[in-house]
């Protein structure tokens, strides 16, 4: 009887025990892995802690401000949208608010502001508006008067001096008392710049408007500046304000917070520096 013996199993080949160099390399690898895990944990913690801070800043109450395009005071074309808007932004920031500014036509500004949907920046007071709004402290003054052709010196010493002169005015704009007298030859145009051009072409004798706004236009048009200049003295100075609708139940608290921050800017000199940098005259 043939008996078949089982074939012996081949011995398993085990790796040689690691040398001392291999052990050092393994330890170093483990340490490197631990350091990478620690760095990732620190970064994740730092990133996570930054989120609540950003959210806290975003959670500040937002104030909506309606404003007109009126350089050199406010305009989307100016640095920081103009010095007066920058002033309001800084005051609200000090008071703990975020400010959202929107440029729009003046008729819409008055409607939005009256209904309490926004504050109005750069408004002049009058009896009708005083029934609808409360106001901040005056932010600055705007000077109204005439531009003339260079070399011309029209007589304005008495009430009849304007009679017989062609006076360019902006359509729908405010007119001071001297321009409300009967018999004046008022020539309306869509903008102050349009009247300055008409003045240079001798189509009118005077162009009525705001001093800084007209000088801003002349500074950007050398050929016009060579023919037109501001005529001293001005007719009237109008303080400008931030207006708060009386329909808004939060208006009074907001006005007080703004005024307090604005006064702080005047005291620490930042108000004066801001307007001087824009070549505007600050209030005392």
C-alpha atoms as one frame of an Amber mdcrd trajectory, in Angstrom:
protein
   0.000   0.000   0.000   1.352   3.217  -1.077   1.263   5.899   1.545   1.651
   9.510   0.562   3.236  11.681   3.189   2.111  15.322   3.351   4.556  17.877
   1.998   6.004  20.009   4.754   4.937  23.696   4.766   7.451  26.167   3.549
   8.761  28.285   6.356   7.382  31.870   6.541   9.973  34.512   5.776   9.740
  37.263   8.396  11.483  40.592   7.958  14.496  41.192   9.949  14.072  43.165
  13.115  14.501  46.903  12.488  17.829  48.413  13.190  18.333  51.400  15.545
  18.270  53.741  12.498  14.876  52.452  11.452  13.526  53.017  14.931  14.730
  56.654  14.893  13.100  57.236  11.503   9.807  55.811  12.742   9.853  58.066
  15.812  10.613  61.120  13.672   7.768  60.267  11.319   5.386  59.947  14.235
   6.483  63.290  15.667   6.043  64.981  12.270   2.535  63.565  11.974   1.652
  64.818  15.446   2.982  68.314  14.619   0.920  68.462  11.416  -2.212  67.434
  13.286  -1.535  70.061  15.958  -1.030  72.825  13.351  -4.251  71.887  11.572
  -6.139  71.971  14.861  -4.783  75.428  15.754  -5.667  76.803  12.310  -9.178
  75.409  12.493  -9.665  76.902  15.943  -8.417  80.311  14.794 -10.685  80.247
  11.769 -13.647  79.218  13.855 -13.061  81.976  16.397 -12.926  84.636  13.646
 -16.450  83.902  12.433 -18.289  85.137  15.544 -16.271  88.394  15.464 -17.271
  89.065  11.857 -20.863  88.220  12.620 -20.797  90.558  15.610 -19.716  93.436
  13.340 -22.473  92.587  10.859 -25.040  92.534  13.641 -24.676  96.253  14.277
 -27.919  98.110  13.424 -27.916  99.497   9.877 -28.927 103.068   9.088 -30.128
 103.818   5.541 -29.179 107.284   4.263 -30.558 108.888   1.079 -28.319 111.443
  -0.613 -28.056 113.358  -3.883 -25.189 113.424  -6.365 -23.765 116.861  -5.551
 -19.973 117.141  -5.857 -17.782 118.199  -4.155 -19.961 117.279  -1.152 -21.348
 113.864  -2.164 -20.961 111.792  -5.303 -20.276 108.160  -6.251 -17.426 109.543
  -8.366 -15.615 111.045  -5.363 -13.211 109.199  -3.040 -15.228 107.526  -0.254
 -18.329 108.977  -2.010 -17.521 112.507  -0.843 -16.452 114.233   2.379 -19.950
 114.790   3.817 -20.934 111.162   3.305 -17.584 110.131   4.777 -18.287 112.379
   7.759 -21.676 110.743   8.341 -20.160 107.281   7.938 -17.505 107.960  10.562
 -19.992 109.484  13.009 -22.344 106.508  12.730 -19.445 104.108  13.134 -18.467
 105.834  16.373 -22.080 105.587  17.530 -22.152 101.838  16.872 -24.083 101.778
  13.592 -23.444 100.635  10.044 -24.458 103.132   7.344 -25.930 102.213   3.977
 -25.907 105.152   1.523 -28.072 105.347  -1.599 -27.836 108.040  -4.282 -31.132
 109.067  -5.873 -32.955 112.104  -7.356 -33.968 114.784  -4.891 -37.734 114.271
  -5.290 -37.374 110.616  -4.348 -35.038 111.516  -1.459 -37.719 113.740   0.079
 -40.414 111.085  -0.353 -38.310 108.277   1.125 -37.164 110.487   3.964 -40.615
 111.831   4.808 -42.004 108.288   5.043 -39.202 107.297   7.418 -37.533 104.821
   5.060 -34.195 106.668   5.187 -32.398 109.622   6.673 -31.677 112.575   4.388
 -28.104 113.848   4.209 -27.328 117.415   3.137 -30.790 118.945   3.553 -31.593
 122.623   4.107 -34.286 123.579   6.581 -37.489 125.458   5.760 -40.889 125.862
   7.422 -42.529 123.023   5.488 -39.722 120.565   6.188 -39.664 121.504   9.867
 -43.130 119.970  10.147 -41.804 116.623   8.917 -38.255 116.287  10.195 -35.942
 116.719  13.136 -32.352 117.616  12.344 -28.800 116.954  13.387 -26.503 119.789
  14.340 -25.345 121.730  11.244 -22.682 119.750   9.378 -21.367 122.656   7.293
 -22.596 125.710   5.375 -23.123 126.038   1.637 -22.791 129.477   0.052 -25.183
 130.658  -2.644 -24.461 133.474  -5.050 -23.469 134.379  -8.588 -20.861 133.394
 -11.120 -19.918 136.052 -13.671 -17.739 136.388 -16.750 -14.169 137.302 -15.882
 -13.721 141.047 -15.877 -17.425 141.733 -15.352 -18.562 143.371 -12.117 -22.359
 143.718 -12.128 -23.820 146.192  -9.667 -25.743 144.494  -6.839 -25.902 147.192
  -4.229 -29.677 147.723  -4.345 -32.807 145.738  -5.084 -33.202 147.054  -8.620
 -29.638 146.154  -9.625 -30.719 142.740 -10.944 -33.458 144.180 -13.125 -32.608
 143.887 -16.806 -29.962 141.177 -16.237 -30.384 137.676 -17.619 -29.938 135.353
 -14.644 -29.363 131.646 -15.100 -30.946 129.461 -12.412 -31.365 125.704 -11.968
 -34.846 124.507 -12.805 -36.843 123.747  -9.655 -34.069 124.870  -7.281 -34.277
 127.093  -4.217 -34.165 130.856  -4.844 -33.183 133.382  -2.144 -35.282 136.483
  -1.572 -33.378 138.783  -3.990 -34.270 136.424  -6.856 -37.972 136.262  -5.968
 -38.755 139.868  -6.858 -41.094 140.468  -9.745 -39.800 141.359 -13.173 -36.480
 139.507 -13.051 -35.308 137.756 -16.209 -34.718 134.228 -14.895 -33.387 131.728
 -17.423 -33.820 128.133 -16.125 -31.449 125.322 -17.058 -31.086 121.709 -15.999
 -27.806 122.165 -14.115 -25.372 124.720 -12.774 -22.753 123.520 -15.246 -25.168
 124.274 -18.097 -25.583 127.821 -16.810 -21.819 128.271 -16.495 -21.467 127.362
 -20.154 -24.260 129.732 -21.132 -22.501 132.434 -19.134 -19.221 131.871 -20.996
 -21.105 132.197 -24.294 -22.707 135.471 -23.083 -26.208 134.014 -23.315 -26.807
 135.094 -19.692 -25.268 137.776 -17.476 -25.226 135.889 -14.159 -25.324 132.213
 -13.174 -26.844 131.577  -9.758 -25.627 128.560  -7.813 -23.673 127.095  -4.921
 -20.094 128.328  -4.697 -18.182 125.072  -4.062 -20.270 123.163  -6.615 -19.532
 125.738  -9.307 -15.824 125.936  -8.480 -15.676 122.129  -8.648 -17.046 122.257
 -12.209 -14.683 125.065 -13.231 -11.649 123.233 -11.840 -12.338 120.360 -14.245
 -12.898 122.574 -17.312  -9.896 124.856 -17.834 -11.387 126.551 -20.910 -14.476
 127.448 -18.879 -12.449 128.520 -15.829 -10.572 130.994 -18.038 -13.864 132.787
 -18.773 -15.964 132.412 -15.599 -15.390 133.219 -11.921 -17.219 133.389  -8.591
 -18.492 136.857  -7.684 -17.977 138.033  -4.107 -19.839 138.465  -1.859 -22.334
 135.616  -1.878 -26.062 136.106  -1.364 -26.798 133.598   1.383 -25.312 130.797
   3.485 -27.385 127.666   4.100 -26.526 125.239   6.932 -26.893 121.605   5.882
 -28.135 118.836   8.176 -28.930 115.167   8.499 -32.743 114.903   8.676 -34.747
 112.327  10.683 -38.406 111.683   9.882 -40.777 112.271  12.772 -42.659 109.141
  11.669 -39.746 106.967  12.753 -40.077 105.974  16.440 -36.299 105.440  16.628
 -35.458 108.836  15.130 -34.823 110.748  18.346 -32.488 108.142  19.832 -30.662
 107.898  16.518 -30.338 111.678  16.230 -28.882 111.943  19.724 -26.375 109.162
  19.037 -25.285 110.824  15.788 -24.950 114.287  17.323 -22.881 112.942  20.209
 -20.490 111.207  17.811 -20.357 114.272  15.554 -19.434 116.528  18.475 -16.684
 114.085  19.430 -15.291 114.387  15.885 -15.267 118.169  16.199 -13.496 117.972
  19.558 -10.751 115.584  18.455 -10.069 117.488  15.206 -11.080 114.714  12.790
 -14.044 116.767  11.512 -11.835 119.730  10.621  -9.165 117.555   9.013 -11.723
 115.727   6.887 -13.289 118.890   5.432  -9.977 120.710   5.032  -8.639 117.781
   3.010 -11.604 118.248   0.644 -10.980 122.037   0.499 -14.244 122.737   2.287
 -14.710 125.142   5.189 -15.568 123.466   8.528 -17.848 125.064  11.046 -16.302
 126.271  14.316
